Every structure is written in C-alpha cells, then in structure tokens.
Coordinates of C-alpha atoms and ligand atoms in Angstrom, one line a residue:
M11 CA 29.0 -32.8 -8.3
E12 CA 28.8 -29.1 -7.6
T13 CA 25.8 -27.5 -9.3
R14 CA 26.4 -24.3 -11.2
R15 CA 24.5 -21.2 -10.3
A16 CA 22.2 -19.3 -12.6
A17 CA 22.3 -15.5 -12.6
I18 CA 20.1 -12.8 -14.1
T19 CA 22.5 -11.0 -16.5
A20 CA 20.2 -8.6 -18.3
I21 CA 16.8 -7.0 -18.1
G22 CA 14.4 -5.7 -20.8
H23 CA 11.0 -4.1 -20.6
Y24 CA 8.1 -2.7 -22.6
L25 CA 5.2 -0.4 -21.5
P26 CA 2.5 0.8 -23.8
E27 CA 2.3 4.6 -24.1
D28 CA -1.4 5.1 -23.4
R29 CA -2.3 5.8 -19.7
L30 CA -5.6 5.1 -18.0
T31 CA -5.8 7.4 -15.0
N32 CA -8.0 7.3 -11.9
A33 CA -9.8 10.3 -13.4
D34 CA -10.5 8.3 -16.6
L35 CA -12.0 5.4 -14.5
E36 CA -14.2 7.9 -12.6
K37 CA -15.9 8.4 -15.9
L38 CA -16.4 4.7 -16.5
V39 CA -17.6 3.4 -13.1
D40 CA -18.7 4.7 -9.7
T41 CA -15.3 5.2 -8.1
S42 CA -13.0 8.0 -7.0
D43 CA -9.3 8.8 -7.2
E44 CA -9.3 8.9 -3.4
W45 CA -10.8 5.4 -3.0
I46 CA -8.4 3.9 -5.5
R47 CA -5.3 5.5 -4.1
T48 CA -6.0 4.8 -0.4
R49 CA -7.2 1.2 -1.0
T50 CA -4.6 0.2 -3.6
G51 CA -1.9 2.8 -4.1
I52 CA -2.6 3.1 -7.9
R53 CA -2.8 6.4 -9.8
E54 CA -2.6 5.2 -13.4
R55 CA -1.9 2.1 -15.6
R56 CA -0.6 1.6 -19.1
I57 CA -3.0 0.2 -21.7
L58 CA -2.1 -1.4 -25.1
K59 CA -5.0 0.1 -27.1
D60 CA -4.2 -1.3 -30.5
P61 CA -6.6 -4.3 -30.9
D62 CA -4.2 -5.9 -33.4
K63 CA -1.3 -6.1 -30.8
A64 CA -1.5 -8.7 -28.1
T65 CA 0.7 -10.0 -25.3
S66 CA 3.3 -11.5 -27.7
Y67 CA 3.9 -7.9 -29.1
M68 CA 4.8 -6.5 -25.7
A69 CA 6.9 -9.6 -24.8
T70 CA 8.7 -9.3 -28.1
Q71 CA 9.4 -5.6 -27.5
A72 CA 10.8 -6.3 -24.1
A73 CA 13.0 -9.2 -25.4
Q74 CA 14.3 -7.0 -28.2
E75 CA 15.3 -4.3 -25.8
L76 CA 17.3 -6.9 -23.8
L77 CA 19.0 -8.3 -26.9
A78 CA 20.0 -4.8 -28.1
K79 CA 21.4 -3.8 -24.7
R80 CA 23.6 -6.9 -24.6
N81 CA 24.3 -6.9 -28.3
L82 CA 23.2 -10.5 -28.2
D83 CA 22.6 -12.8 -31.2
P84 CA 19.1 -14.3 -30.7
T85 CA 20.3 -17.6 -32.2
E86 CA 22.3 -18.1 -29.0
I87 CA 19.1 -18.3 -26.9
D88 CA 18.3 -21.9 -25.8
L89 CA 14.9 -21.5 -24.3
V90 CA 12.1 -18.8 -24.1
I91 CA 9.6 -19.0 -21.3
V92 CA 6.7 -16.6 -21.2
A93 CA 4.6 -16.3 -18.0
T94 CA 1.2 -15.0 -18.8
V95 CA -2.6 -15.4 -18.2
T96 CA -3.4 -13.4 -21.3
P97 CA -1.7 -15.5 -24.0
D98 CA -2.4 -14.4 -27.6
M99 CA -4.5 -17.5 -27.9
F100 CA -4.9 -20.9 -26.1
F101 CA -2.4 -22.4 -28.4
P102 CA 0.2 -22.2 -29.8
A103 CA 2.1 -20.9 -26.7
T104 CA 2.8 -17.2 -26.8
A105 CA 6.5 -18.1 -26.2
C106 CA 6.7 -19.8 -29.6
I107 CA 5.4 -16.6 -31.3
V108 CA 7.9 -14.5 -29.3
A109 CA 10.8 -16.8 -30.1
A110 CA 10.0 -16.6 -33.8
E111 CA 9.6 -12.8 -33.7
I112 CA 13.0 -12.2 -32.1
G113 CA 14.8 -14.7 -34.3
A114 CA 15.5 -17.2 -31.5
V115 CA 15.5 -20.0 -34.1
N116 CA 17.5 -22.4 -31.9
A117 CA 15.3 -22.0 -28.9
W118 CA 12.4 -24.2 -27.7
A119 CA 9.6 -22.3 -26.0
Y120 CA 6.6 -22.7 -23.8
D121 CA 4.2 -20.7 -21.5
V122 CA 3.8 -20.8 -17.8
S123 CA 0.4 -20.1 -16.3
A124 CA 0.6 -19.0 -12.6
A125 CA -1.1 -15.6 -12.7
C126 CA 0.7 -13.1 -10.5
S127 CA 3.3 -15.7 -9.5
G128 CA 4.0 -16.4 -13.1
F129 CA 7.3 -14.7 -13.4
L130 CA 8.7 -16.3 -10.2
F131 CA 7.6 -19.7 -11.3
A132 CA 9.0 -19.2 -14.8
L133 CA 12.2 -17.9 -13.3
S134 CA 12.5 -21.0 -11.0
T135 CA 11.9 -23.3 -14.0
G136 CA 14.5 -21.5 -16.1
V137 CA 17.1 -21.5 -13.4
R138 CA 16.9 -25.4 -13.3
F139 CA 18.0 -25.6 -17.0
I140 CA 21.0 -23.4 -16.3
E141 CA 21.9 -25.2 -13.0
S142 CA 21.7 -28.6 -14.7
G143 CA 24.1 -27.6 -17.4
K144 CA 21.6 -28.2 -20.2
H145 CA 21.4 -24.5 -21.3
E146 CA 23.6 -21.4 -21.4
K147 CA 21.0 -18.7 -22.1
V148 CA 17.3 -18.8 -21.0
L149 CA 15.0 -15.9 -21.6
V150 CA 12.3 -15.6 -18.9
I151 CA 9.5 -13.1 -19.8
G152 CA 6.5 -11.9 -17.8
A153 CA 3.8 -10.3 -20.0
D154 CA 0.1 -9.6 -19.7
K155 CA -2.4 -7.6 -21.6
M156 CA -4.8 -7.5 -18.7
S157 CA -7.0 -4.9 -20.4
T158 CA -8.4 -7.7 -22.6
I159 CA -9.8 -9.7 -19.7
V160 CA -10.8 -6.8 -17.3
D161 CA -14.5 -5.9 -17.1
Y162 CA -14.6 -2.1 -17.3
T163 CA -18.1 -2.1 -15.8
D164 CA -16.9 -3.8 -12.6
R165 CA -15.5 -1.2 -10.3
T166 CA -14.1 -3.8 -7.9
T167 CA -11.5 -5.1 -10.4
C168 CA -11.2 -2.6 -13.3
V169 CA -9.2 -0.1 -11.2
L170 CA -6.5 -2.7 -10.4
F171 CA -4.9 -3.9 -13.6
G172 CA -2.7 -2.6 -16.4
D173 CA -0.7 -3.9 -19.4
G174 CA 3.1 -4.5 -19.7
A175 CA 5.9 -6.9 -20.2
A176 CA 9.5 -7.3 -18.9
C177 CA 12.1 -10.1 -19.2
A178 CA 15.3 -11.4 -17.6
L179 CA 18.2 -13.3 -19.2
L180 CA 19.5 -16.2 -17.2
E181 CA 23.1 -17.4 -17.7
P182 CA 25.6 -19.4 -15.7
S183 CA 27.1 -17.3 -12.9
D184 CA 30.8 -16.7 -13.0
D185 CA 31.1 -15.9 -9.3
D186 CA 29.0 -16.4 -6.1
N187 CA 26.1 -14.2 -7.3
G188 CA 22.9 -15.4 -8.8
I189 CA 19.6 -17.1 -7.8
M190 CA 20.5 -18.4 -4.4
D191 CA 17.2 -20.0 -3.3
S192 CA 13.5 -20.1 -4.2
I193 CA 10.3 -21.3 -2.6
E194 CA 7.1 -22.1 -4.6
H195 CA 3.6 -22.9 -3.4
A196 CA 0.2 -23.7 -4.8
D197 CA -3.2 -24.3 -3.2
G198 CA -6.1 -24.9 -5.6
S199 CA -8.8 -25.2 -2.9
Q200 CA -9.8 -21.5 -3.3
W201 CA -9.3 -21.3 -7.1
S202 CA -12.7 -19.8 -7.6
S203 CA -12.0 -16.6 -5.7
L204 CA -9.6 -15.4 -8.5
C205 CA -10.3 -16.8 -11.9
M206 CA -11.6 -16.4 -15.4
L207 CA -14.4 -19.0 -15.8
G208 CA -15.2 -18.8 -19.5
G209 CA -13.5 -20.0 -22.6
G210 CA -11.8 -23.2 -21.3
S211 CA -13.0 -26.8 -21.3
L212 CA -15.3 -26.2 -18.3
H213 CA -17.2 -23.3 -19.8
P214 CA -16.4 -23.2 -23.6
P215 CA -17.4 -20.0 -25.3
S216 CA -21.2 -19.8 -25.8
P217 CA -23.9 -17.1 -25.9
L218 CA -24.5 -18.0 -22.2
T219 CA -20.8 -17.4 -21.2
L220 CA -20.9 -14.1 -23.0
E221 CA -24.2 -13.1 -21.4
K222 CA -22.9 -14.0 -17.9
R223 CA -19.6 -12.1 -18.6
L224 CA -17.5 -15.2 -17.9
H225 CA -14.8 -14.1 -20.2
F226 CA -13.7 -11.5 -17.7
L227 CA -11.4 -11.8 -14.7
H228 CA -13.4 -12.5 -11.5
Q229 CA -12.0 -11.7 -8.1
E230 CA -13.4 -11.9 -4.6
G231 CA -11.3 -9.1 -3.2
Q232 CA -11.5 -9.7 0.6
P233 CA -10.6 -13.5 0.7
V234 CA -7.8 -12.9 -1.9
F235 CA -6.5 -9.9 0.1
K236 CA -6.4 -12.0 3.3
A237 CA -4.7 -14.9 1.7
A238 CA -2.2 -12.6 -0.2
V239 CA -1.2 -10.7 3.0
K240 CA -0.5 -14.0 4.8
G241 CA 1.0 -15.9 1.8
M242 CA 3.4 -13.2 0.6
A243 CA 4.5 -12.2 4.0
D244 CA 5.0 -15.8 5.2
V245 CA 7.0 -16.9 2.2
A246 CA 9.2 -13.8 2.1
A247 CA 10.0 -14.2 5.8
E248 CA 10.6 -18.0 5.3
I249 CA 13.2 -17.4 2.5
V250 CA 15.0 -14.8 4.6
E251 CA 15.0 -16.9 7.8
R252 CA 16.1 -20.2 6.2
N253 CA 19.1 -18.4 4.6
G254 CA 20.1 -16.7 7.9
L255 CA 19.5 -13.2 6.5
S256 CA 18.1 -10.3 8.4
G257 CA 16.3 -7.1 7.2
D258 CA 19.6 -5.3 7.3
D259 CA 21.1 -7.7 4.7
I260 CA 18.4 -7.0 2.2
R261 CA 19.1 -4.2 -0.4
Y262 CA 15.6 -4.5 -1.9
L263 CA 12.3 -6.3 -1.5
V264 CA 10.9 -6.8 -5.0
P265 CA 7.2 -7.5 -4.4
H266 CA 4.4 -8.4 -6.8
Q267 CA 2.5 -5.1 -7.2
A268 CA -1.1 -6.0 -6.4
N269 CA -1.9 -3.7 -3.5
L270 CA 0.3 -1.3 -1.5
R271 CA -1.2 -2.6 1.8
I272 CA -0.2 -6.2 1.0
I273 CA 3.4 -5.0 0.1
D274 CA 3.5 -2.9 3.4
A275 CA 2.6 -6.0 5.4
T276 CA 5.2 -8.1 3.7
A277 CA 8.0 -5.5 4.3
R278 CA 7.0 -5.2 8.0
R279 CA 7.1 -9.0 8.5
M280 CA 10.6 -9.1 7.0
G281 CA 11.9 -6.2 9.0
V282 CA 12.6 -4.2 5.8
T283 CA 11.9 -0.4 5.8
M284 CA 9.8 1.0 2.9
D285 CA 12.8 2.8 1.4
K286 CA 14.1 -0.6 0.5
V287 CA 11.0 -1.7 -1.3
M288 CA 10.7 -1.5 -5.1
L289 CA 7.3 0.2 -5.7
N290 CA 5.9 1.2 -9.1
I291 CA 2.2 0.2 -8.6
E292 CA 1.3 3.9 -8.5
R293 CA 2.3 4.2 -12.2
Y294 CA 1.5 0.8 -13.7
G295 CA -1.1 -0.9 -11.5
N296 CA -1.1 -4.7 -11.4
T297 CA 0.4 -6.0 -14.6
T298 CA 0.2 -9.6 -13.3
A299 CA 3.2 -11.6 -14.6
A300 CA 5.1 -8.4 -15.5
T301 CA 5.2 -6.6 -12.1
I302 CA 8.4 -8.1 -10.7
P303 CA 10.6 -7.8 -13.8
L304 CA 9.2 -4.3 -14.4
C305 CA 10.5 -3.3 -11.0
L306 CA 13.9 -4.8 -11.8
A307 CA 13.9 -2.8 -15.1
D308 CA 13.0 0.5 -13.2
W309 CA 15.6 -0.1 -10.5
E310 CA 18.3 -1.7 -12.7
A311 CA 20.5 1.4 -12.9
Q312 CA 20.8 1.5 -9.1
L313 CA 21.5 -2.1 -8.5
R314 CA 25.1 -3.3 -7.7
K315 CA 26.8 -6.6 -7.9
G316 CA 26.2 -8.5 -4.7
D317 CA 23.0 -6.7 -3.7
N318 CA 20.6 -9.0 -1.9
L319 CA 17.1 -8.9 -3.4
V320 CA 14.0 -10.8 -2.2
L321 CA 11.4 -11.3 -4.9
A322 CA 7.9 -12.3 -3.6
A323 CA 4.5 -12.8 -5.2
F324 CA 1.0 -14.1 -4.6
G325 CA -1.7 -14.7 -7.2
G326 CA -4.5 -16.7 -8.7
G327 CA -4.4 -20.5 -8.2
F328 CA -3.7 -19.7 -5.4
T329 CA 0.0 -19.6 -6.2
W330 CA 2.8 -17.8 -4.2
G331 CA 6.5 -17.9 -3.8
A332 CA 9.7 -16.0 -3.2
A333 CA 13.3 -16.0 -4.5
W334 CA 16.6 -14.8 -3.0
V335 CA 18.7 -13.2 -5.7
R336 CA 22.3 -11.9 -5.2
W337 CA 22.5 -9.4 -8.1
A338 CA 25.2 -10.2 -10.6
Y339 CA 26.1 -6.9 -12.3
D340 CA 26.5 -3.2 -11.8
G341 CA 24.1 -0.6 -13.2
S342 CA 22.1 -0.8 -16.4
G343 CA 24.7 -2.4 -18.6
S344 CA 25.5 -6.0 -19.1
A345 CA 27.1 -8.6 -16.9
Ligands
LIG40 N1 -14.4 2.4 -6.0 C1 -15.2 2.7 -4.9 N2 -15.7 1.7 -4.1 C2 -15.4 0.5 -4.4 C3 -14.5 0.1 -5.4 C4 -14.0 1.2 -6.3 N3 -13.2 0.9 -7.3 N4 -14.3 -1.2 -5.4 C5 -15.0 -1.7 -4.4 N5 -15.7 -0.7 -3.7 C6 -16.5 -0.7 -2.6 C7 -17.2 -2.1 -2.4 O1 -18.3 -2.2 -3.2 C8 -17.5 -2.1 -0.9 O2 -18.7 -1.4 -0.8 P1 -19.8 -1.8 0.3 O3 -19.1 -1.9 1.6 O4 -20.8 -0.8 0.2 O5 -20.1 -3.2 -0.2 C9 -16.3 -1.3 -0.3 O6 -15.7 -0.6 -1.4 C10 -15.2 -2.2 0.3 O7 -14.9 -3.2 -0.6 P2 -13.8 -4.3 -0.3 O8 -13.8 -5.3 -1.4 O9 -14.0 -4.7 1.1 O10 -12.5 -3.4 -0.4 P3 -11.1 -3.8 0.0 O11 -10.6 -2.8 1.0 O12 -10.9 -5.3 0.3 O13 -10.3 -3.5 -1.3 C11 -9.3 -4.7 -3.2 C12 -10.6 -4.1 -2.5 C13 -8.4 -3.5 -3.5 C14 -9.6 -5.4 -4.4 C15 -8.5 -5.6 -2.1 O14 -9.4 -6.5 -1.7 C16 -7.4 -6.3 -2.7 O15 -6.3 -5.8 -3.0 N6 -7.4 -7.7 -2.9 C17 -6.3 -8.5 -3.3 C18 -5.8 -8.3 -4.7 C19 -4.7 -9.3 -5.0 O16 -3.7 -9.3 -4.3 N7 -4.9 -10.1 -6.0 C20 -3.9 -11.1 -6.2 C21 -3.1 -10.9 -7.4 S1 -4.1 -10.7 -8.9 C22 -3.8 -12.0 -9.9 O17 -3.3 -13.0 -9.5 C23 -4.3 -11.9 -11.3

C-alpha cells in the first residue's frame, strides 16, 4: 500500500512585543553588546512580561493566527501537539489548554519535550498520523516562555534566550510535495550539560532547590557547543546525502537558532551559502522549540511550491534531527 504524504499547508506565529536588548542586559550582568553579538549573533529577544500569561497563551495566539489565515473551523483539527520545555505546568499538557482555547473540541492533545529539537520531533510525530491515514489535520506548535526559566544573574545563559511561539498545520499532500524524509537522534549520556535540575521527581521543589537556583536552566556552554556543531552539521549533511541532494538543490536551510557560529558550520558542511540560510537569531535569540517555525513564518511570503528546505536542530537531551521538506504552497496564503 502506498503511504500518503503529509505537507505543511499553513503557518502561524506569535511574538511578544517587549524587547530585551543587549544594552538592557549590560545593565543586568557583566556583559557587552560586542561579546554577545560576536559569540552568538543576537542583538535582542522578545519577552512576554505579563506574569499571568504563559506558554499556552503564546501557542494559542499562534494557532489562532493560522486558523484565521486559512479561515479554518477549529472543530476540524484532529490533533494538537505542543513542543515545549516551559509548559504552563507539569500537567495537564499545555496542548490540552491550547486545544480548548482555540475551540479544537474534536482534537486530542499532548506535549512533546525535546528542548530545541522539540518542533522537529513533534513534526515527525504529527506526520506519522497523516501518513497512516488516521488524521486529516494536525496542528504542530513550538512554544517556549524561556524567560521564566532563565537566570538573569547568569551571564553565560541569560543573553541567549527569548520567548515566542509558532505553528504548522499538517494535512495530506495532494501532489509530490510535503515532508519527504526525517532523521531523529537522542543521546542521554550528556544530559547534565543542558538541563533544569529542580522541580521534577529527582529534585522536587524545596527551600534547598530554591537556594541552589535549581529551577533555572543550566548549560555548560563549551561541551554543548561542540556537540551541537557536530550533531547539527552531521544530521543535516546525512539527510541531504541520503536523498541524493546537493547544496544547489536546497532553497533554504532552516536551522535551530542557538548560535550563529553553529549555523555557519552546518551550512558549510552542506555546501549551502549563507544567503540560503534562514536567520532571525539577531532579533529573537533562542526561543527553543519555536525557532524553526518562527523562521518559516518570517520567510513564508518568499517560499514557493516545490522549494527544497532542510530543517535541522540540536538541543538538550541531547536531541537532534533534520527534515527534508518540499514546500507545498506559494507565498503567505493557504495551500
Ligand atoms: N558576556 C561576557 N563574557 C561572557 C559571557 C557574557 N554574556 N558569557 C560567558 N562569558 C565569558 C566566560 O565567563 C568566559 O570567560 P573566562 O574565559 O574568563 O572564563 C569566556 O566568556 C568564554 O566563555 P565560553 O563559554 O568559552 O564562551 P563560548 O565562546 O563557548 O560561548 C556560548 C558561549 C555562546 C554559550 C556557546 O558555548 C554556545 O553557543 N553553546 C551552545 C548553545 C547551544 O547550542 N545550546 C543548545 C540549544 S539550547 C536548548 O536546547 C534549550
């Protein structure tokens, strides 16, 4: 039996209005605009300041933008998947809250936790439900309110992250375009170099976990950097090679936006010039699960049916992966 192909048929996004610039960070920690720009490529990030609004708020806004663009009835959505490491709470899943907020009353819903690879892993999962014929419409959302787990006294991490959300609608493809291939990896042996130790069943909240600042993201920059350069470049090259593609065939590399130097290494390895790399790290920083769909949202108007995109990510876990997508529609409209 021939499997059907899944395609991304619409994109939505949400970015909070408040900006945290490098100049603002210079007032909080011992850093400089020059250090941040040369080491990471970041100039500013968006921050959702309202303490009453969490990740589900941003995810809902992104999903509502998508529904409005497509004039889509939310009751048609079969499944909502939210990739996030900053869920509103441990449970229920943020996806359940989002589904209720957008009126997707016929959908089931769950979260995926894969840090910066979250959107890719959620996409890969959603694709299987379309390919198998079980579902017609799957909403895949990447959303993170990183400002709630970033320690703004730690200069090594607070300069990196921002808040945001974006989403993709998956539907059966009516031609040869769609999600062509994907590769996913995980290696938990170095989990402790990128984690948030406190709050779970290993270190439940206590005065000690608060005192030790265990409820903040912890990252050992150098080992993560080394693993990310290798992991993201290797997996992007692997998906290109195993599908017989060359750098010339690729319209855009859509990399997770963690560090400009990691992205540069990945593009070189694939033989893709930087003018074919989606880059918005300068404006949003690392929004974890939201970076890849936020790139798609920013570039959507320029994309054409049949464009070859390679999506690639590396993140906590460690987790990493890539997807080859043949874009399914022209411009910012619907499929
Ligand atoms: N301002 C000024 N100086 C700083 C800052 C800062 N914001 N941060 C660190 N430094 C200092 C360090 O203290 C160190 O000083 P020292 O030499 O006196 O000890 C020096 O700069 C160099 O520090 P490094 O950590 O070696 O800097 P590096 O060039 O590695 O850059 C960075 C740090 C940007 C964090 C880099 O390691 C990186 O990008 N790592 C990977 C990030 C990543 O890909 N994460 C995965 C995804 S995130 C997720 O999954 C949630």
